[in-house]
Amino acid sequence: MVIDSQKMKSLAEATSREDVAGRSLWADARRRFFSNKAAMFGLVLLVFVTLFALFGNYIAQWSNEEIDFSVMGMVAEQGGPSIANGHYFGTDDLGRDLFARTVQGTQISLAVGIIGSAIAVVVGTIYGATAGYFGGRLDNFMMRAVDILLAIPYMFVLILLLVMYGRSITMLFVGVGLISWLEMSRIVRGQTLTLKGREYIEAARAIGVPAPVIIRRHILPNLIGVVTVFATLLVPNMILTESFISFLGLGVQEPMTSLGALISEGSGTISYGTLWQLAFPLLFFVLTLFGFFFVGDGLRDALDPKDR
Amino acid sequence: MSRPLIEARDVRVTFDIRRPSDLPWTPPAQLHAVNGVSFSLEPGQTLGIVGESGCGKSTLARALIRMLPASGQVIWEDGTDLLTLSPRQMLKYRSQIQMIFQDPLASLNPRMTVGDIIAEPLRTHRPGMSSKERKEKVRSVMERVGLLPNQINRYPHEFSGGQCQRIGIARALVVEPKLLICDEPVSALDVSIQAQVIGLLEELRRDLGLTIIFIAHDLSVVKHLSDEVMVLYLGRMMEKACSDELFADPRHPYTQALLSAVPIPDPKIEKTKQVIPLEGDLPSPMAPPKGCVFRTRCPKTQAVCETVPEDRLRGDHHTACHLADQGVEA
């Protein structure tokens, strides 16, 4: 076969003139994540739950505050899930629409999880990266402080906080945020210590790049993988914590509700034959947790392929 | 004689070693990683530093650019002692001294594009430069070191080891330094790639008038590149001479042993060659032998070696050995 050398030359020139797009580690990770079936399943679950939390109120026939007097007192017989009277998930003990209540509960639970995790990411990353990068006395001091805080039984403190300052949703956010960053700062510090020894950090120091810029430009981008994975896995833990507190009756207060509070109510009335009051909140609770755990695992596999 | 670009006088690097069993008030043990090294390097010259692993080659390099605390003096050509400068004052000199690292891939941030990596010294030392100028400069440096400038948006993991080392060289050259410190720049590369990278360094030295401190444990590489060679052992200078002389007439028993171990790519000569074996292991730098540090492994050790060896000097040929001038044959 004869190849037209003129054409080949011009082709070679054209390819060497144009800038080649690089394939970043992020792009690689994205490809691996999207080809992971379990992670995609988890992502679909999460999207579904989020859409439910955001737009569920537009589908609901009843608001979460209204009491349906036609079923009140006969919840066990008439409050079951039905499309006819608009209570898709049935009603709760008082005759309130459980669909609207579940939407509200999912909103609160997701918010607690995501805000708690966000606090952990911001505070924990900055704290851990600082301690790890500067090392020495500062590191010792900062990490011992974390050790002391971790040694305090947080559930006890959280319950005390809620009892002392009243059961409010803000207090719950504060309490969850206070504890969530500790573990994160430890992980980030450990990761920073390994990164600090890498030659490219040394190269940056030799160039004369100031320490805050090294942390921002070289350490943080290499931490993001670990932080994202941990944050995703932290969200369900936060939701679990909040649900546990709410289950104890100390979490969010009426008329607000969370999935934990709804499950608590549902389990209280299970002996009266109103199984749906437990089943629907529990279903959304489980779906959310599954979604986050699957996505978290998928992210870990995608971002750190060597770790498998 | 022109003024030296950099002159080191009696540079010492000492680490405090604390054992876990130490009580807080026990004075820490001292490890002398670099012990009294001096040299002076004129513009355009290349100094080779050789020695086995753990002899303080890299520590010396890091001390020169203030990455490790050191004592002594390092005089730059304008008369300032680099070791006394504050970090802020040092910044001015950092752009004139650049370093190339051993592991080409590890010395590049995997999350940054090649363009960003090479531009980093520019962003640090020429903050006034517009991003367009910077990009132009990066492209021209990439071309200079033999990389295709259109690869500017690629990431380090998409390059081979030799290419990564070229990126490292480009990063060092982008701010037009006067002194280039190469810390074993080729020991992580294949032999064929080594030749290319060394060829590139030679070419750059010639074209840009670079002064180079070249650290290696491969004597043949050093011989090829250096004007002057310094042999280190346990952080101490054993021998220092101009390259031709050192290789033709090694005076220190350690240098003689090192040279005899270099394989010769001719099986006939290789068979008849006499290798001087060095017995035993490197003594612990925490407890170096008294007197001459090499005497525990020296094939010609004598009673006099227990006192500190004098620095024998013949012309420019320094040798830290009593036997150096007595015409003892290898």
XYZ file of C-alpha atoms in Angstrom:
638
model
C 0.000 0.000 0.000
C 1.354 3.401 -0.882
C 0.898 6.080 1.683
C 0.741 9.613 0.498
C 3.695 11.002 2.383
C 2.628 14.587 1.791
C -0.680 13.965 3.514
C 0.963 12.117 6.365
C 3.350 14.987 6.928
C 0.654 17.595 7.024
C -1.324 15.380 9.372
C 1.657 15.029 11.674
C 2.193 18.754 11.625
C -1.427 19.439 12.376
C -1.435 17.076 15.354
C 1.730 18.542 16.772
C 0.501 22.092 16.457
C -2.737 21.794 18.328
C -2.708 21.592 22.095
C -3.404 18.095 23.299
C -6.030 17.839 25.974
C -4.724 16.036 29.011
C -6.510 13.212 30.736
C -6.576 14.294 34.373
C -6.847 11.948 37.306
C -10.304 13.411 37.889
C -11.454 12.400 34.433
C -10.138 8.880 35.044
C -11.937 8.683 38.360
C -15.150 9.944 36.811
C -15.013 7.271 34.143
C -14.396 4.552 36.723
C -17.213 5.845 38.906
C -19.753 5.913 36.102
C -18.890 2.404 35.047
C -19.412 1.086 38.571
C -22.904 -0.483 38.649
C -23.394 -0.470 42.412
C -22.360 3.159 42.635
C -24.710 4.131 39.832
C -27.519 2.270 41.581
C -26.717 4.200 44.752
C -26.648 7.441 42.810
C -30.078 6.711 41.338
C -31.417 6.008 44.832
C -29.981 9.271 46.100
C -31.383 11.256 43.210
C -34.770 9.671 43.825
C -34.693 10.454 47.560
C -33.505 14.012 46.929
C -36.218 14.642 44.351
C -38.736 13.216 46.800
C -37.514 15.584 49.526
C -37.467 18.628 47.254
C -40.639 18.177 45.228
C -42.720 15.731 47.277
C -44.800 18.554 48.670
C -46.118 19.368 45.208
C -47.535 15.854 44.880
C -48.920 15.654 48.381
C -52.660 16.233 48.679
C -52.397 17.304 52.297
C -49.994 19.572 54.128
C -47.970 18.133 56.937
C -49.827 20.192 59.544
C -53.405 19.472 58.580
C -55.290 16.871 60.533
C -57.750 14.824 58.534
C -60.713 14.714 60.900
C -62.438 12.065 58.825
C -59.844 9.477 59.843
C -59.012 10.825 63.273
C -59.731 8.260 65.920
C -60.078 5.494 63.333
C -56.537 5.555 62.013
C -56.117 1.819 62.194
C -59.235 1.207 60.101
C -59.314 4.162 57.706
C -55.859 5.779 57.883
C -54.116 3.213 55.712
C -52.414 4.071 52.441
C -54.979 4.924 49.838
C -55.057 6.924 46.664
C -58.738 7.750 46.995
C -58.480 10.051 50.011
C -55.051 11.419 49.055
C -53.096 9.804 51.883
C -50.640 7.903 49.686
C -48.695 6.657 52.672
C -51.622 6.667 55.034
C -51.854 8.920 58.063
C -50.071 9.074 61.349
C -51.574 8.594 64.765
C -53.172 12.017 64.829
C -54.549 11.802 61.319
C -51.852 13.857 59.633
C -50.840 12.866 56.126
C -47.835 10.527 56.383
C -46.699 11.284 52.834
C -46.207 14.940 53.655
C -44.657 14.048 56.970
C -42.173 11.691 55.294
C -41.236 14.413 52.816
C -40.608 16.756 55.711
C -38.680 14.136 57.659
C -36.488 13.279 54.659
C -35.722 16.964 54.184
C -34.604 17.364 57.781
C -32.608 14.150 57.838
C -30.817 14.961 54.602
C -30.107 18.485 55.818
C -28.644 17.240 59.101
C -26.480 14.719 57.277
C -25.229 17.081 54.615
C -24.658 20.056 56.909
C -22.912 17.895 59.506
C -20.721 16.437 56.799
C -20.035 19.859 55.279
C -18.871 21.204 58.641
C -16.638 18.146 58.960
C -15.154 18.743 55.513
C -14.399 22.429 56.011
C -13.227 22.410 59.637
C -11.640 18.966 59.596
C -9.704 19.524 56.383
C -8.280 22.903 57.355
C -7.481 21.737 60.876
C -5.948 18.430 59.837
C -3.955 19.851 56.905
C -2.521 22.610 59.100
C -1.538 20.206 61.876
C -0.058 17.710 59.444
C 1.846 20.175 57.300
C 3.458 22.221 60.053
C 4.063 19.216 62.281
C 6.117 19.337 65.452
C 4.718 21.015 68.554
C 1.740 22.562 66.795
C 0.732 19.175 65.421
C 1.134 17.581 68.831
C -0.968 20.242 70.498
C -3.709 20.225 67.873
C -4.021 16.460 67.691
C -4.000 15.969 71.468
C -6.890 18.439 71.616
C -8.732 16.250 69.119
C -7.912 13.153 71.179
C -9.377 14.758 74.283
C -12.533 15.811 72.457
C -12.901 12.325 70.984
C -12.525 10.777 74.426
C -15.651 12.549 75.623
C -18.717 10.398 74.937
C -20.312 12.604 72.340
C -23.798 11.131 72.592
C -23.851 12.102 76.218
C -22.703 15.650 75.435
C -25.187 15.933 72.601
C -28.035 14.844 74.864
C -26.893 17.265 77.551
C -26.729 20.091 75.013
C -30.233 19.347 73.767
C -31.585 19.134 77.320
C -29.859 22.313 78.469
C -30.429 24.602 75.505
C -33.755 23.230 74.443
C -34.524 20.846 71.652
C -34.116 22.923 68.540
C -32.979 22.028 65.066
C -30.140 24.594 65.278
C -28.850 22.955 68.431
C -28.889 19.633 66.661
C -26.840 21.058 63.787
C -24.384 22.598 66.238
C -24.048 19.371 68.195
C -23.596 17.170 65.145
C -21.168 19.651 63.594
C -19.090 19.811 66.758
C -18.357 16.113 66.762
C -18.235 15.294 63.086
C -14.997 17.103 62.226
C -12.816 15.276 64.754
C -12.495 12.016 62.881
C -12.106 13.918 59.618
C -9.239 16.018 60.936
C -7.407 12.870 61.979
C -7.764 11.298 58.561
C -6.726 14.471 56.788
C -3.730 14.918 59.068
C -2.534 11.389 58.416
C -2.911 11.863 54.685
C -1.120 15.210 54.846
C 1.796 13.585 56.642
C 2.269 11.124 53.806
C 1.848 13.839 51.185
C 4.327 16.093 52.956
C 7.126 13.620 52.334
C 6.472 13.475 48.603
C 9.106 14.899 46.347
C 6.815 17.371 44.634
C 6.154 19.090 47.946
C 9.897 19.239 48.474
C 10.280 20.610 44.973
C 7.731 23.327 45.729
C 9.547 24.216 48.928
C 12.844 24.384 47.050
C 11.254 26.738 44.544
C 10.246 28.955 47.457
C 6.473 28.582 47.305
C 5.036 29.886 50.606
C 3.486 27.351 52.966
C -0.181 28.438 52.631
C 0.126 28.197 48.842
C 1.710 24.738 49.117
C -1.215 23.613 51.262
C -3.718 25.081 48.832
C -2.062 24.134 45.561
C -0.364 20.844 46.353
C -1.817 19.305 49.493
C -5.550 20.052 49.247
C -6.070 18.826 45.652
C -4.413 15.559 46.591
C -6.542 15.266 49.703
C -9.858 15.762 47.926
C -10.175 12.080 47.060
C -9.935 10.888 50.629
C -12.045 13.750 51.932
C -14.850 13.171 49.419
C -15.029 9.492 50.222
C -15.036 10.063 53.930
C -17.593 12.875 53.662
C -19.951 10.697 51.629
C -19.692 7.938 54.190
C -20.106 10.474 56.989
C -23.508 11.671 55.740
C -25.326 8.412 56.574
C -23.571 8.310 59.936
C -24.860 11.786 60.703
C -28.343 10.742 59.630
C -28.071 7.703 61.886
C -26.932 9.834 64.825
C -29.760 12.279 64.323
C -32.278 9.470 63.998
C -31.011 7.870 67.148
C -31.353 11.147 69.044
C -34.813 11.663 67.591
C -35.731 8.087 68.386
C -34.874 8.821 71.990
C -37.271 11.744 71.745
C -34.593 14.409 72.053
C -34.104 15.436 68.452
C -36.284 17.692 66.380
C -39.441 18.945 67.958
C -43.018 18.870 66.741
C -44.345 20.107 64.381
C -40.982 19.457 62.732
C -40.033 15.882 62.221
C -37.238 13.710 60.923
C -37.079 10.163 59.643
C -35.854 9.033 63.049
C -38.760 10.685 64.815
C -41.232 9.179 62.345
C -39.732 5.709 62.803
C -39.963 6.187 66.535
C -43.655 7.092 66.282
C -44.297 4.268 63.858
C -42.657 1.678 66.066
C -44.677 2.936 69.009
C -47.970 2.206 67.303
C -46.974 -1.020 65.584
C -49.072 -3.144 67.921
C -52.252 -1.358 66.760
C -51.914 -2.721 63.257
C -50.731 0.489 61.636
C -47.673 -1.029 60.023
C -47.432 1.648 57.313
C -46.529 4.246 59.912
C -43.258 2.405 60.420
C -42.787 1.024 56.913
C -42.728 4.214 54.828
C -40.312 6.298 56.912
C -38.140 3.224 57.333
C -38.133 2.617 53.585
C -36.861 6.114 52.867
C -34.367 5.875 55.697
C -32.941 2.651 54.333
C -32.923 3.931 50.742
C -30.990 7.039 51.773
C -28.426 5.073 53.753
C -27.985 2.520 50.983
C -27.572 5.276 48.435
C -24.887 7.079 50.385
C -22.967 3.933 51.255
C -23.002 2.672 47.671
C -21.925 6.040 46.301
C -19.236 6.333 48.975
C -17.834 2.913 48.147
C -17.964 3.702 44.442
C -16.114 6.973 45.019
C -13.460 5.200 47.010
C -12.910 2.657 44.278
C -12.878 5.358 41.633
C -10.600 7.831 43.376
C -8.120 5.384 44.788
C -7.884 2.436 42.406
C -4.678 1.191 44.012
C -6.441 0.673 47.329
C -8.669 -2.170 46.202
C 40.718 33.888 38.660
C 37.103 34.840 38.507
C 34.989 35.049 41.580
C 33.311 31.755 42.542
C 29.570 31.581 41.997
C 29.106 29.644 45.182
C 31.575 28.806 47.861
C 30.866 26.455 50.750
C 33.069 26.713 53.811
C 32.998 24.027 56.425
C 29.304 23.154 55.935
C 27.909 20.883 58.628
C 24.466 19.383 58.988
C 23.647 17.838 62.311
C 20.437 16.091 63.216
C 19.212 15.636 66.753
C 18.087 12.071 67.223
C 15.704 11.351 70.047
C 15.059 7.764 70.940
C 11.607 6.924 72.249
C 13.177 5.690 75.462
C 14.801 9.073 76.128
C 13.486 11.187 78.944
C 12.499 14.713 77.941
C 15.615 16.232 79.518
C 18.165 13.812 78.065
C 20.227 15.641 75.494
C 19.449 14.189 72.061
C 22.065 12.135 70.291
C 23.710 13.909 67.387
C 24.016 12.603 63.890
C 26.558 14.424 61.755
C 25.135 13.896 58.305
C 27.494 16.355 56.641
C 30.703 17.172 58.412
C 32.929 20.012 57.311
C 32.455 20.086 53.554
C 34.039 22.915 51.619
C 34.204 23.637 47.943
C 34.116 26.543 45.600
C 32.551 26.530 42.226
C 33.205 29.009 39.475
C 30.551 30.076 36.976
C 30.081 27.539 34.216
C 31.816 24.766 36.122
C 30.324 21.450 37.152
C 30.976 19.834 40.489
C 30.280 16.129 40.774
C 29.539 14.710 44.196
C 29.827 10.943 44.588
C 29.582 8.521 47.444
C 27.573 5.515 48.503
C 24.034 5.657 49.878
C 23.714 7.540 53.116
C 26.970 9.426 52.806
C 25.264 12.810 52.902
C 25.180 13.773 49.229
C 21.535 14.746 49.142
C 21.706 16.234 52.609
C 24.488 18.530 51.433
C 22.416 19.628 48.452
C 19.419 20.330 50.643
C 21.557 22.265 53.086
C 22.843 24.515 50.296
C 19.327 25.635 49.430
C 18.278 25.958 53.055
C 15.864 23.049 53.066
C 17.744 21.744 56.107
C 19.381 23.749 58.861
C 23.153 23.806 58.467
C 26.122 25.554 60.007
C 29.156 26.966 58.269
C 29.060 29.373 55.392
C 27.696 29.245 51.883
C 28.864 32.357 50.070
C 27.024 33.408 46.913
C 28.816 35.360 44.233
C 27.598 38.709 45.582
C 29.234 37.989 48.929
C 26.119 37.087 50.951
C 26.136 34.076 53.196
C 23.040 32.118 52.212
C 22.899 30.311 55.549
C 22.299 33.514 57.517
C 19.441 34.863 55.401
C 15.857 35.005 56.603
C 13.390 32.935 54.555
C 12.143 36.133 52.936
C 15.631 37.260 51.943
C 16.392 33.757 50.742
C 13.501 33.914 48.283
C 15.532 36.233 46.033
C 18.266 33.607 45.755
C 15.915 30.665 45.313
C 15.147 31.702 41.763
C 18.880 31.612 41.015
C 19.398 28.158 42.475
C 17.111 25.456 41.146
C 17.037 21.776 41.809
C 16.274 18.603 39.863
C 15.118 15.614 41.835
C 15.825 11.938 41.751
C 12.400 10.418 41.096
C 11.054 12.183 38.033
C 7.405 11.224 38.442
C 7.241 11.711 42.209
C 8.598 15.216 41.927
C 5.599 16.311 39.831
C 2.218 16.948 41.385
C -0.138 14.394 39.756
C -3.115 16.779 39.918
C -1.461 19.582 37.982
C -0.967 19.912 34.260
C 2.551 20.021 32.940
C 2.078 23.663 32.035
C 1.099 24.549 35.592
C 3.985 22.561 37.019
C 6.559 24.289 34.856
C 4.951 27.672 35.479
C 5.089 27.323 39.250
C 8.514 28.952 39.739
C 7.378 31.801 37.486
C 4.253 32.347 39.564
C 6.388 32.435 42.685
C 9.270 34.552 41.489
C 7.722 36.705 38.747
C 4.293 37.526 40.144
C 3.937 40.470 37.747
C 3.996 38.256 34.669
C 0.750 38.009 32.735
C -0.645 34.546 32.198
C -0.125 34.882 28.463
C 3.558 35.711 28.825
C 3.888 32.893 31.288
C 2.386 30.432 28.873
C 4.704 31.616 26.102
C 7.681 31.195 28.384
C 6.577 27.706 29.436
C 6.179 26.677 25.814
C 9.604 27.920 24.851
C 11.220 26.119 27.813
C 9.369 22.936 26.930
C 10.716 23.137 23.437
C 14.187 23.837 24.806
C 14.263 20.605 26.824
C 12.858 18.504 24.012
C 9.177 18.289 24.899
C 6.404 19.061 22.467
C 4.901 22.401 23.528
C 1.431 21.167 22.579
C 1.589 18.715 25.492
C 1.189 21.638 27.877
C -2.231 20.507 29.101
C -1.265 16.932 29.790
C -0.724 15.409 33.196
C 2.525 13.876 34.513
C 1.204 10.296 34.491
C 0.816 10.521 30.726
C 4.573 10.864 30.276
C 7.442 8.410 30.444
C 10.186 8.624 33.066
C 12.604 10.381 30.766
C 9.968 12.883 29.701
C 9.060 13.508 33.340
C 12.682 14.286 34.074
C 12.644 16.716 31.162
C 9.611 18.367 32.750
C 11.585 18.620 35.990
C 14.466 20.202 34.104
C 12.097 22.605 32.364
C 10.665 23.623 35.724
C 14.149 24.317 37.019
C 15.181 26.315 33.957
C 12.097 28.438 33.514
C 13.349 31.125 35.919
C 16.798 31.145 34.294
C 18.835 30.087 37.323
C 22.580 30.422 37.606
C 23.115 27.272 39.618
C 21.430 23.957 38.988
C 21.602 21.275 41.649
C 20.897 17.826 40.238
C 20.197 15.281 42.949
C 20.804 11.942 41.234
C 18.778 13.049 38.231
C 19.355 9.886 36.233
C 19.566 7.068 38.752
C 15.855 6.271 38.394
C 16.020 6.063 34.605
C 16.908 3.393 32.072
C 20.451 3.524 30.769
C 19.408 4.654 27.286
C 17.252 7.430 28.777
C 20.074 8.347 31.131
C 22.264 9.113 28.157
C 19.587 11.352 26.667
C 19.048 13.288 29.869
C 22.771 13.714 30.451
C 23.164 14.823 26.868
C 20.442 17.386 27.445
C 22.091 18.663 30.629
C 25.410 19.005 28.817
C 23.792 20.887 25.988
C 21.994 23.214 28.386
C 25.170 23.837 30.335
C 26.955 24.815 27.169
C 24.189 26.978 25.753
C 23.030 28.693 28.924
C 26.324 28.818 30.784
C 24.855 26.949 33.735
C 26.837 26.051 36.802
C 25.883 22.572 37.956
C 26.269 20.577 41.127
C 25.749 17.015 40.023
C 25.114 14.349 42.611
C 25.348 10.712 41.587
C 26.500 7.375 42.752
C 27.465 6.378 39.254
C 31.076 7.325 38.691
C 31.014 7.021 34.935
C 28.176 9.553 34.732
C 30.087 11.965 36.948
C 33.274 11.520 34.972
C 31.469 12.387 31.795
C 29.960 15.587 33.107
C 32.098 17.089 35.843
C 35.011 19.488 35.910
C 35.641 18.779 39.536
C 34.690 15.767 41.634
C 34.209 15.429 45.361
C 34.062 12.029 47.065
C 32.058 11.836 50.266
C 32.097 9.139 52.904
C 30.007 9.325 56.074
C 29.408 13.027 55.505
C 33.123 13.825 55.213
C 35.144 14.804 52.207
C 37.557 12.049 51.270
C 38.986 13.461 48.113
C 38.427 16.432 45.897
C 40.178 17.085 42.653
C 39.544 18.037 39.102
C 37.792 15.262 37.269
C 40.578 14.084 34.978
C 43.090 13.963 37.753
C 40.834 12.156 40.181
C 39.989 9.457 37.705
C 43.539 9.107 36.429
C 45.271 9.250 39.777
C 42.991 8.506 42.716
C 44.923 9.016 45.945
C 42.472 8.085 48.654
C 42.015 4.341 49.256
C 38.246 4.825 49.237
C 38.285 6.493 45.836
C 40.608 3.778 44.579
C 38.175 1.126 45.763
C 35.212 2.942 44.217
C 36.957 3.301 40.874
C 38.037 -0.310 40.828
C 34.404 -1.336 41.195
C 33.274 0.475 38.062
C 32.550 -2.144 35.406
C 34.413 -1.725 32.179
C 32.346 -2.510 29.061
C 35.021 -4.812 27.676
C 34.970 -8.392 28.915
C 38.699 -8.891 28.373
C 39.769 -5.982 30.528
C 36.925 -6.658 32.970
C 38.276 -10.175 33.605
C 41.823 -9.100 34.337
C 40.808 -6.021 36.315
C 41.597 -6.082 39.998
C 38.723 -5.081 42.259
C 39.632 -3.758 45.685
C 36.993 -5.247 47.944
C 35.695 -3.151 50.792
C 34.804 -5.269 53.766
C 32.181 -4.700 56.360
C 29.285 -2.291 56.376
C 29.085 1.442 56.536
C 29.637 2.367 60.222
C 26.690 3.994 61.932
C 26.809 7.751 61.430
C 25.672 8.052 65.053
C 28.980 6.550 66.217
C 31.604 7.174 63.526
C 35.062 5.634 64.057
C 37.618 7.836 65.790
C 40.235 9.435 63.594
C 39.776 8.596 59.947
C 36.156 7.472 59.472
C 37.161 5.141 56.691
C 39.777 3.196 58.661
C 37.363 0.410 59.677
C 37.020 -0.621 56.063
C 40.253 0.653 54.615
C 42.490 -2.038 53.096
C 45.586 -0.025 54.081
C 44.694 1.020 57.571
C 47.582 1.777 59.935
C 47.987 2.859 63.531
C 48.315 6.491 62.504
C 44.755 6.396 61.096
C 43.323 6.630 64.597
C 44.300 10.276 64.666
C 42.476 12.742 62.491
C 43.814 12.502 58.936
C 45.424 15.615 57.622
C 44.179 17.155 54.435
C 46.968 16.479 51.979
C 47.063 19.051 49.246
C 48.968 18.779 46.016
C 47.955 21.448 43.562
C 44.168 21.434 43.677
C 44.035 17.841 44.747
C 42.720 17.450 48.280
C 42.966 14.061 49.935
C 41.938 13.288 53.485
C 44.457 10.502 54.015
C 47.883 10.170 55.585
C 48.980 7.822 52.880
C 48.041 10.038 50.003
C 51.465 11.427 49.272
C 53.527 8.379 50.076
C 53.095 6.948 46.636
C 51.309 3.821 47.798
C 50.042 1.972 44.787
C 46.532 0.614 44.598
